[in-house]
Amino acid sequence: MEKNNSEDFNLIEQFLNGDENSFKTLFEKYSQRVLSLVYSYTKNYDDAKDITQEIFLKVYNSLENFKKRSSFSTWLYRITLNESISFLRKMKKEKNLVSIDEVNEIEIQNNSNDQNNYDRGLMEKILLSLPENQKIAFILAKKEQLSYREIGKIMNISEKAVESLIYRARENIRNFLKNELG
Amino acid sequence: MKHLKKSLISKYVDNMIKDQKTNDAIKKHLDECVECRQVYDSYIKIDNFVKNFNVDIKDDLYLEFLNRKINHSKTKISTFRFSLSFALLLSLIFLLSFSLTLFTGRKNILKVENYTQNNVIDKSFSNFLSDGYSDIISTVDWTEK
Ligand SMILES: [Zn+2]
């Protein structure tokens, strides 16, 4: 983690000294992870891609303001969450019925995959249908392998709250699988 | 047998239990208790799924990013141009209205001057009448007004 962090700092330093390729390296290192995180909010590839590009544009234009008080990834994921949340707010204003549609979609999908225990599509739908905070804390912990402390910093909540979110995420998924698939 | 709290199992899965004794006790219980073991196993399975959760990227994201960056700086320049011309237009309007007020102000001053001049004439005219300069009145050209 530490080595990874100083590697990022070096890249940022080089970028600020005019080396565009260093930014490309950062982009290629993180864009897939950012996109996956955004996707867990948008549940739509095109929107996720669009927001990811906007996030990196923001990063590109404001890297000189990055104070290195946290790791680059923490800073980046924070921007990612903020952008995703503001996207969701905009969407919810546009159509209020999103959540109802989502529930129906999951049920249809579920009926067609009865026998397959950990079907990828179904699992993805269950994960994505979790409450926002649980989902993000869980993905950051498992996919990004971040500690409760780091997740807390990104989400602006306490370590204890992160612990509880992850536990509830696991339990929600487990109960869903138990109820629906026996 | 008293079962483990599921929140404790969750913390254990994440390696977040600092106390070694507690860790050992949990491990021992999981080895012996089928029920708690099941919860533990399902947590591990779910974790593995989330670890592999990935969005398949079908595009060259960096290339698209570069395009967007170029477009962004273009719109930046054009908004700069727009605001520049807007500022120019504003200052032009300001200048125009300023000179207009100056102009009309001058007109007003002239009006006042005219007015005071008339008053002076009127006063001197009444002086003519009251002081009995009727013979002088005949010298004033009335056709002028
Ligand atoms: Zn037990």
Short mmCIF file of N, CA, C and O in Angstrom, two decimals, chain B residues 11-126:
data_model
loop_
_atom_site.label_atom_id
_atom_site.label_comp_id
_atom_site.label_asym_id
_atom_site.label_seq_id
_atom_site.Cartn_x
_atom_site.Cartn_y
_atom_site.Cartn_z
N LYS B 11 -16.32 -9.48 11.04
CA LYS B 11 -15.08 -8.78 11.39
C LYS B 11 -13.89 -9.74 11.28
O LYS B 11 -12.80 -9.35 10.82
N TYR B 12 -14.12 -10.96 11.67
CA TYR B 12 -13.08 -11.99 11.61
C TYR B 12 -12.67 -12.25 10.16
O TYR B 12 -11.48 -12.35 9.84
N VAL B 13 -13.64 -12.34 9.27
CA VAL B 13 -13.38 -12.55 7.85
C VAL B 13 -12.49 -11.43 7.31
O VAL B 13 -11.60 -11.65 6.49
N ASP B 14 -12.70 -10.23 7.81
CA ASP B 14 -11.93 -9.08 7.33
C ASP B 14 -10.60 -8.90 8.07
O ASP B 14 -9.91 -7.90 7.83
N ASN B 15 -10.25 -9.85 8.91
CA ASN B 15 -8.99 -9.74 9.66
C ASN B 15 -8.92 -8.50 10.51
O ASN B 15 -7.86 -7.88 10.65
N MET B 16 -10.04 -8.10 11.05
CA MET B 16 -10.07 -6.84 11.79
C MET B 16 -10.11 -7.05 13.30
O MET B 16 -10.30 -6.09 14.05
N ILE B 17 -9.94 -8.30 13.74
CA ILE B 17 -9.92 -8.52 15.18
C ILE B 17 -8.46 -8.51 15.66
O ILE B 17 -7.65 -9.34 15.25
N LYS B 18 -8.15 -7.51 16.47
CA LYS B 18 -6.76 -7.27 16.84
C LYS B 18 -6.29 -8.27 17.91
O LYS B 18 -5.15 -8.69 17.91
N ASP B 19 -7.20 -8.62 18.81
CA ASP B 19 -6.83 -9.45 19.96
C ASP B 19 -6.62 -10.92 19.54
O ASP B 19 -7.54 -11.57 19.02
N GLN B 20 -5.43 -11.43 19.80
CA GLN B 20 -5.09 -12.78 19.33
C GLN B 20 -5.93 -13.86 20.02
O GLN B 20 -6.35 -14.82 19.39
N LYS B 21 -6.20 -13.66 21.30
CA LYS B 21 -6.99 -14.65 22.05
C LYS B 21 -8.38 -14.79 21.45
O LYS B 21 -8.88 -15.91 21.27
N THR B 22 -8.98 -13.66 21.14
CA THR B 22 -10.32 -13.68 20.54
C THR B 22 -10.27 -14.37 19.18
O THR B 22 -11.13 -15.20 18.86
N ASN B 23 -9.24 -14.05 18.43
CA ASN B 23 -9.05 -14.69 17.12
C ASN B 23 -9.00 -16.21 17.25
O ASN B 23 -9.69 -16.92 16.51
N ASP B 24 -8.20 -16.67 18.18
CA ASP B 24 -8.05 -18.11 18.38
C ASP B 24 -9.37 -18.76 18.80
O ASP B 24 -9.72 -19.84 18.31
N ALA B 25 -10.07 -18.07 19.68
CA ALA B 25 -11.34 -18.62 20.17
C ALA B 25 -12.35 -18.74 19.03
O ALA B 25 -13.08 -19.74 18.92
N ILE B 26 -12.38 -17.76 18.17
CA ILE B 26 -13.31 -17.79 17.03
C ILE B 26 -12.95 -18.94 16.10
O ILE B 26 -13.80 -19.72 15.65
N LYS B 27 -11.66 -19.06 15.83
CA LYS B 27 -11.19 -20.12 14.93
C LYS B 27 -11.59 -21.50 15.49
O LYS B 27 -12.10 -22.37 14.77
N LYS B 28 -11.41 -21.66 16.77
CA LYS B 28 -11.73 -22.92 17.42
C LYS B 28 -13.23 -23.22 17.31
O LYS B 28 -13.64 -24.33 16.94
N HIS B 29 -14.04 -22.18 17.54
CA HIS B 29 -15.49 -22.36 17.46
C HIS B 29 -15.92 -22.73 16.03
O HIS B 29 -16.75 -23.61 15.84
N LEU B 30 -15.32 -22.08 15.07
CA LEU B 30 -15.68 -22.34 13.66
C LEU B 30 -15.33 -23.78 13.27
O LEU B 30 -16.02 -24.38 12.44
N ASP B 31 -14.27 -24.28 13.84
CA ASP B 31 -13.88 -25.68 13.55
C ASP B 31 -14.88 -26.67 14.12
O ASP B 31 -15.07 -27.76 13.58
N GLU B 32 -15.55 -26.27 15.19
CA GLU B 32 -16.42 -27.23 15.89
C GLU B 32 -17.90 -27.07 15.55
O GLU B 32 -18.66 -28.03 15.63
N CYS B 33 -18.30 -25.85 15.19
CA CYS B 33 -19.74 -25.57 15.03
C CYS B 33 -20.14 -25.46 13.57
O CYS B 33 -19.66 -24.58 12.84
N VAL B 34 -21.01 -26.37 13.12
CA VAL B 34 -21.43 -26.40 11.71
C VAL B 34 -22.20 -25.13 11.35
O VAL B 34 -22.00 -24.54 10.28
N GLU B 35 -23.07 -24.71 12.26
CA GLU B 35 -23.93 -23.56 11.99
C GLU B 35 -23.12 -22.29 11.73
O GLU B 35 -23.33 -21.58 10.74
N CYS B 36 -22.19 -22.00 12.62
CA CYS B 36 -21.37 -20.79 12.47
C CYS B 36 -20.44 -20.93 11.26
O CYS B 36 -20.16 -19.95 10.57
N ARG B 37 -19.99 -22.15 11.04
CA ARG B 37 -19.12 -22.43 9.91
C ARG B 37 -19.83 -22.09 8.59
O ARG B 37 -19.24 -21.55 7.67
N GLN B 38 -21.13 -22.44 8.55
CA GLN B 38 -21.92 -22.15 7.35
C GLN B 38 -21.98 -20.65 7.07
O GLN B 38 -21.84 -20.22 5.93
N VAL B 39 -22.18 -19.90 8.14
CA VAL B 39 -22.23 -18.44 7.97
C VAL B 39 -20.88 -17.95 7.45
O VAL B 39 -20.80 -17.20 6.47
N TYR B 40 -19.81 -18.45 8.08
CA TYR B 40 -18.45 -18.06 7.67
C TYR B 40 -18.22 -18.39 6.20
O TYR B 40 -17.75 -17.54 5.43
N ASP B 41 -18.56 -19.61 5.80
CA ASP B 41 -18.34 -20.04 4.41
C ASP B 41 -19.12 -19.17 3.42
O ASP B 41 -18.61 -18.81 2.36
N SER B 42 -20.36 -18.86 3.79
CA SER B 42 -21.15 -18.04 2.85
C SER B 42 -20.56 -16.63 2.73
O SER B 42 -20.54 -16.06 1.64
N TYR B 43 -20.03 -16.11 3.84
CA TYR B 43 -19.39 -14.79 3.77
C TYR B 43 -18.19 -14.83 2.83
O TYR B 43 -17.98 -13.91 2.03
N ILE B 44 -17.42 -15.90 2.93
CA ILE B 44 -16.22 -16.03 2.08
C ILE B 44 -16.63 -16.11 0.60
O ILE B 44 -16.04 -15.46 -0.26
N LYS B 45 -17.68 -16.89 0.35
CA LYS B 45 -18.16 -17.04 -1.03
C LYS B 45 -18.62 -15.69 -1.60
O LYS B 45 -18.29 -15.33 -2.72
N ILE B 46 -19.38 -14.98 -0.79
CA ILE B 46 -19.89 -13.67 -1.23
C ILE B 46 -18.72 -12.72 -1.47
O ILE B 46 -18.67 -12.01 -2.48
N ASP B 47 -17.74 -12.75 -0.58
CA ASP B 47 -16.55 -11.90 -0.74
C ASP B 47 -15.84 -12.19 -2.06
O ASP B 47 -15.44 -11.26 -2.76
N ASN B 48 -15.69 -13.48 -2.35
CA ASN B 48 -14.99 -13.84 -3.59
C ASN B 48 -15.73 -13.32 -4.80
O ASN B 48 -15.12 -12.89 -5.77
N PHE B 49 -17.05 -13.35 -4.71
CA PHE B 49 -17.80 -12.82 -5.83
C PHE B 49 -17.52 -11.32 -5.98
O PHE B 49 -17.24 -10.84 -7.08
N VAL B 50 -17.59 -10.59 -4.88
CA VAL B 50 -17.40 -9.14 -4.97
C VAL B 50 -15.99 -8.80 -5.44
O VAL B 50 -15.79 -7.85 -6.19
N LYS B 51 -15.01 -9.61 -5.01
CA LYS B 51 -13.63 -9.40 -5.47
C LYS B 51 -13.55 -9.47 -6.98
O LYS B 51 -12.78 -8.75 -7.61
N ASN B 52 -14.34 -10.37 -7.56
CA ASN B 52 -14.28 -10.55 -9.02
C ASN B 52 -15.27 -9.68 -9.77
O ASN B 52 -15.36 -9.76 -10.99
N PHE B 53 -16.02 -8.90 -9.02
CA PHE B 53 -17.01 -8.04 -9.67
C PHE B 53 -16.29 -7.01 -10.52
O PHE B 53 -15.49 -6.22 -10.03
N ASN B 54 -16.52 -7.09 -11.81
CA ASN B 54 -15.82 -6.21 -12.74
C ASN B 54 -16.74 -5.82 -13.87
O ASN B 54 -17.56 -6.61 -14.30
N VAL B 55 -16.55 -4.61 -14.34
CA VAL B 55 -17.30 -4.19 -15.51
C VAL B 55 -16.41 -4.42 -16.72
O VAL B 55 -15.27 -3.95 -16.75
N ASP B 56 -16.90 -5.18 -17.67
CA ASP B 56 -16.11 -5.41 -18.88
C ASP B 56 -16.08 -4.13 -19.69
O ASP B 56 -17.11 -3.61 -20.08
N ILE B 57 -14.88 -3.66 -19.91
CA ILE B 57 -14.74 -2.41 -20.66
C ILE B 57 -14.54 -2.74 -22.14
O ILE B 57 -13.64 -3.48 -22.50
N LYS B 58 -15.44 -2.17 -22.95
CA LYS B 58 -15.42 -2.50 -24.37
C LYS B 58 -14.70 -1.44 -25.19
O LYS B 58 -14.55 -1.59 -26.39
N ASP B 59 -14.30 -0.35 -24.55
CA ASP B 59 -13.74 0.76 -25.33
C ASP B 59 -12.34 1.11 -24.87
O ASP B 59 -11.90 0.70 -23.81
N ASP B 60 -11.66 1.90 -25.71
CA ASP B 60 -10.38 2.46 -25.31
C ASP B 60 -10.66 3.71 -24.50
O ASP B 60 -10.86 4.80 -25.04
N LEU B 61 -10.71 3.54 -23.19
CA LEU B 61 -11.10 4.65 -22.32
C LEU B 61 -10.15 5.83 -22.43
O LEU B 61 -10.57 6.98 -22.41
N TYR B 62 -8.85 5.53 -22.53
CA TYR B 62 -7.89 6.63 -22.54
C TYR B 62 -8.03 7.48 -23.80
O TYR B 62 -7.98 8.70 -23.74
N LEU B 63 -8.26 6.80 -24.91
CA LEU B 63 -8.45 7.53 -26.17
C LEU B 63 -9.68 8.44 -26.07
O LEU B 63 -9.64 9.60 -26.45
N GLU B 64 -10.74 7.88 -25.52
CA GLU B 64 -11.96 8.68 -25.34
C GLU B 64 -11.72 9.84 -24.38
O GLU B 64 -12.25 10.94 -24.56
N PHE B 65 -10.90 9.57 -23.39
CA PHE B 65 -10.57 10.63 -22.43
C PHE B 65 -9.84 11.78 -23.13
O PHE B 65 -10.15 12.95 -22.92
N LEU B 66 -8.86 11.41 -23.98
CA LEU B 66 -8.10 12.43 -24.70
C LEU B 66 -9.02 13.29 -25.55
O LEU B 66 -8.91 14.52 -25.57
N ASN B 67 -9.96 12.63 -26.23
CA ASN B 67 -10.93 13.38 -27.05
C ASN B 67 -11.72 14.36 -26.21
O ASN B 67 -11.93 15.51 -26.59
N ARG B 68 -12.16 13.86 -25.09
CA ARG B 68 -12.98 14.71 -24.22
C ARG B 68 -12.19 15.89 -23.70
O ARG B 68 -12.68 17.00 -23.60
N LYS B 69 -10.93 15.61 -23.39
CA LYS B 69 -10.05 16.65 -22.88
C LYS B 69 -9.91 17.78 -23.91
O LYS B 69 -9.99 18.96 -23.58
N ILE B 70 -9.70 17.36 -25.17
CA ILE B 70 -9.54 18.35 -26.24
C ILE B 70 -10.82 19.16 -26.40
O ILE B 70 -10.80 20.39 -26.45
N ASN B 71 -11.96 18.45 -26.43
CA ASN B 71 -13.24 19.15 -26.56
C ASN B 71 -13.47 20.11 -25.40
O ASN B 71 -13.98 21.20 -25.58
N HIS B 72 -13.06 19.64 -24.22
CA HIS B 72 -13.26 20.45 -23.02
C HIS B 72 -12.47 21.75 -23.13
O HIS B 72 -13.00 22.83 -22.86
N SER B 73 -11.20 21.64 -23.56
CA SER B 73 -10.40 22.87 -23.65
C SER B 73 -10.94 23.78 -24.76
O SER B 73 -10.86 25.00 -24.66
N LYS B 74 -11.50 23.15 -25.81
CA LYS B 74 -12.13 23.95 -26.87
C LYS B 74 -13.31 24.75 -26.32
O LYS B 74 -13.42 25.95 -26.56
N THR B 75 -14.17 24.06 -25.57
CA THR B 75 -15.33 24.78 -25.03
C THR B 75 -14.88 25.83 -24.03
O THR B 75 -15.47 26.88 -23.92
N LYS B 76 -13.78 25.50 -23.34
CA LYS B 76 -13.23 26.48 -22.39
C LYS B 76 -12.83 27.75 -23.14
O LYS B 76 -13.16 28.85 -22.71
N ILE B 77 -12.10 27.55 -24.27
CA ILE B 77 -11.66 28.70 -25.06
C ILE B 77 -12.86 29.47 -25.59
O ILE B 77 -12.92 30.69 -25.50
N SER B 78 -13.86 28.71 -26.10
CA SER B 78 -15.01 29.41 -26.68
C SER B 78 -15.83 30.12 -25.60
O SER B 78 -16.36 31.19 -25.85
N THR B 79 -15.91 29.52 -24.39
CA THR B 79 -16.62 30.25 -23.33
C THR B 79 -15.83 31.48 -22.93
O THR B 79 -16.39 32.52 -22.63
N PHE B 80 -14.47 31.34 -23.00
CA PHE B 80 -13.64 32.51 -22.70
C PHE B 80 -13.91 33.61 -23.73
O PHE B 80 -14.11 34.77 -23.39
N ARG B 81 -13.93 33.17 -25.02
CA ARG B 81 -14.21 34.13 -26.10
C ARG B 81 -15.56 34.77 -25.91
O ARG B 81 -15.73 35.98 -26.05
N PHE B 82 -16.53 33.92 -25.56
CA PHE B 82 -17.89 34.41 -25.36
C PHE B 82 -17.93 35.45 -24.25
O PHE B 82 -18.48 36.54 -24.42
N SER B 83 -17.28 35.12 -23.13
CA SER B 83 -17.34 36.07 -22.01
C SER B 83 -16.57 37.34 -22.33
O SER B 83 -16.93 38.43 -21.89
N LEU B 84 -15.50 37.17 -23.14
CA LEU B 84 -14.73 38.35 -23.54
C LEU B 84 -15.60 39.29 -24.38
O LEU B 84 -15.68 40.50 -24.12
N SER B 85 -16.29 38.72 -25.37
CA SER B 85 -17.13 39.57 -26.23
C SER B 85 -18.30 40.13 -25.45
O SER B 85 -18.74 41.26 -25.69
N PHE B 86 -18.76 39.33 -24.50
CA PHE B 86 -19.85 39.80 -23.65
C PHE B 86 -19.40 41.00 -22.83
O PHE B 86 -20.12 42.01 -22.73
N ALA B 87 -18.20 40.91 -22.29
CA ALA B 87 -17.65 42.00 -21.49
C ALA B 87 -17.48 43.25 -22.36
O ALA B 87 -17.79 44.36 -21.94
N LEU B 88 -16.99 43.03 -23.59
CA LEU B 88 -16.82 44.15 -24.51
C LEU B 88 -18.15 44.84 -24.79
O LEU B 88 -18.26 46.06 -24.76
N LEU B 89 -19.16 44.00 -25.04
CA LEU B 89 -20.49 44.52 -25.34
C LEU B 89 -21.01 45.34 -24.16
O LEU B 89 -21.54 46.45 -24.33
N LEU B 90 -20.82 44.78 -22.97
CA LEU B 90 -21.27 45.46 -21.76
C LEU B 90 -20.61 46.82 -21.60
O LEU B 90 -21.28 47.82 -21.33
N SER B 91 -19.28 46.84 -21.82
CA SER B 91 -18.58 48.12 -21.64
C SER B 91 -19.01 49.12 -22.70
O SER B 91 -19.08 50.32 -22.44
N LEU B 92 -19.33 48.60 -23.88
CA LEU B 92 -19.80 49.47 -24.95
C LEU B 92 -21.13 50.11 -24.55
O LEU B 92 -21.33 51.32 -24.68
N ILE B 93 -22.03 49.27 -24.03
CA ILE B 93 -23.35 49.77 -23.59
C ILE B 93 -23.16 50.80 -22.49
O ILE B 93 -23.78 51.87 -22.48
N PHE B 94 -22.23 50.48 -21.59
CA PHE B 94 -21.97 51.39 -20.49
C PHE B 94 -21.49 52.75 -21.00
O PHE B 94 -22.01 53.80 -20.61
N LEU B 95 -20.51 52.67 -21.90
CA LEU B 95 -19.96 53.89 -22.46
C LEU B 95 -21.04 54.72 -23.14
O LEU B 95 -21.14 55.94 -22.96
N LEU B 96 -21.87 54.01 -23.91
CA LEU B 96 -22.93 54.66 -24.67
C LEU B 96 -23.91 55.37 -23.74
O LEU B 96 -24.23 56.55 -23.92
N SER B 97 -24.34 54.64 -22.71
CA SER B 97 -25.32 55.22 -21.80
C SER B 97 -24.70 56.36 -20.99
O SER B 97 -25.33 57.36 -20.70
N PHE B 98 -23.40 56.18 -20.68
CA PHE B 98 -22.70 57.22 -19.94
C PHE B 98 -22.65 58.51 -20.76
O PHE B 98 -22.98 59.59 -20.25
N SER B 99 -22.27 58.36 -22.02
CA SER B 99 -22.19 59.56 -22.86
C SER B 99 -23.57 60.16 -23.08
O SER B 99 -23.72 61.38 -23.16
N LEU B 100 -24.59 59.26 -23.14
CA LEU B 100 -25.97 59.76 -23.30
C LEU B 100 -26.39 60.60 -22.12
O LEU B 100 -26.95 61.68 -22.27
N THR B 101 -26.10 60.09 -20.91
CA THR B 101 -26.47 60.84 -19.71
C THR B 101 -25.74 62.16 -19.68
O THR B 101 -26.29 63.19 -19.29
N LEU B 102 -24.46 62.12 -20.09
CA LEU B 102 -23.69 63.36 -20.15
C LEU B 102 -24.36 64.36 -21.07
O LEU B 102 -24.56 65.53 -20.73
N PHE B 103 -24.74 63.82 -22.23
CA PHE B 103 -25.34 64.66 -23.26
C PHE B 103 -26.65 65.28 -22.78
O PHE B 103 -26.84 66.49 -22.84
N THR B 104 -27.53 64.40 -22.25
CA THR B 104 -28.83 64.91 -21.78
C THR B 104 -28.63 65.84 -20.59
O THR B 104 -29.35 66.80 -20.40
N GLY B 105 -27.60 65.54 -19.79
CA GLY B 105 -27.28 66.40 -18.65
C GLY B 105 -26.94 67.80 -19.13
O GLY B 105 -27.42 68.79 -18.59
N ARG B 106 -26.13 67.82 -20.18
CA ARG B 106 -25.76 69.11 -20.77
C ARG B 106 -27.00 69.86 -21.24
O ARG B 106 -27.15 71.05 -21.04
N LYS B 107 -27.91 69.09 -21.85
CA LYS B 107 -29.17 69.68 -22.34
C LYS B 107 -29.94 70.32 -21.19
O LYS B 107 -30.44 71.42 -21.28
N ASN B 108 -29.98 69.58 -20.06
CA ASN B 108 -30.69 70.08 -18.89
C ASN B 108 -30.08 71.37 -18.40
O ASN B 108 -30.78 72.32 -18.03
N ILE B 109 -28.73 71.37 -18.39
CA ILE B 109 -28.03 72.57 -17.94
C ILE B 109 -28.43 73.76 -18.83
O ILE B 109 -28.76 74.84 -18.35
N LEU B 110 -28.46 73.48 -20.13
CA LEU B 110 -28.85 74.52 -21.07
C LEU B 110 -30.25 75.02 -20.77
O LEU B 110 -30.51 76.22 -20.77
N LYS B 111 -31.16 74.05 -20.46
CA LYS B 111 -32.55 74.40 -20.16
C LYS B 111 -32.60 75.35 -18.97
O LYS B 111 -33.31 76.35 -18.97
N VAL B 112 -31.82 74.96 -17.92
CA VAL B 112 -31.80 75.78 -16.71
C VAL B 112 -31.31 77.19 -17.05
O VAL B 112 -31.88 78.18 -16.62
N GLU B 113 -30.25 77.19 -17.87
CA GLU B 113 -29.71 78.49 -18.26
C GLU B 113 -30.77 79.34 -18.95
O GLU B 113 -30.97 80.51 -18.64
N ASN B 114 -31.49 78.69 -19.87
CA ASN B 114 -32.56 79.37 -20.60
C ASN B 114 -33.60 79.92 -19.64
O ASN B 114 -34.04 81.07 -19.74
N TYR B 115 -33.96 79.01 -18.70
CA TYR B 115 -35.00 79.36 -17.74
C TYR B 115 -34.61 80.59 -16.93
O TYR B 115 -35.39 81.53 -16.80
N THR B 116 -33.38 80.56 -16.42
CA THR B 116 -32.95 81.71 -15.60
C THR B 116 -32.90 82.98 -16.44
O THR B 116 -33.25 84.04 -15.99
N GLN B 117 -32.45 82.81 -17.70
CA GLN B 117 -32.41 83.98 -18.57
C GLN B 117 -33.79 84.59 -18.73
O GLN B 117 -33.99 85.78 -18.60
N ASN B 118 -34.80 83.68 -18.99
CA ASN B 118 -36.19 84.14 -19.14
C ASN B 118 -36.65 84.89 -17.91
O ASN B 118 -37.29 85.93 -17.98
N ASN B 119 -36.31 84.29 -16.74
CA ASN B 119 -36.71 84.91 -15.49
C ASN B 119 -36.15 86.32 -15.37
O ASN B 119 -36.86 87.24 -14.97
N VAL B 120 -34.88 86.42 -15.74
CA VAL B 120 -34.24 87.74 -15.65
C VAL B 120 -34.99 88.73 -16.55
O VAL B 120 -35.33 89.84 -16.14
N ILE B 121 -35.28 88.25 -17.76
CA ILE B 121 -36.01 89.12 -18.70
C ILE B 121 -37.36 89.53 -18.11
O ILE B 121 -37.74 90.71 -18.10
N ASP B 122 -38.09 88.48 -17.54
CA ASP B 122 -39.41 88.76 -16.98
C ASP B 122 -39.34 89.85 -15.91
O ASP B 122 -40.15 90.76 -15.85
N LYS B 123 -38.30 89.62 -15.04
CA LYS B 123 -38.19 90.55 -13.93
C LYS B 123 -37.92 91.98 -14.43
O LYS B 123 -38.56 92.93 -13.99
N SER B 124 -37.02 92.03 -15.37
CA SER B 124 -36.70 93.37 -15.87
C SER B 124 -37.91 93.96 -16.59
O SER B 124 -38.15 95.16 -16.54
N PHE B 125 -38.68 93.05 -17.21
CA PHE B 125 -39.89 93.49 -17.91
C PHE B 125 -40.89 94.10 -16.94
O PHE B 125 -41.44 95.19 -17.18
N SER B 126 -41.11 93.41 -15.80
CA SER B 126 -42.06 93.95 -14.82
C SER B 126 -41.52 95.27 -14.22
O SER B 126 -42.27 96.15 -13.86
#
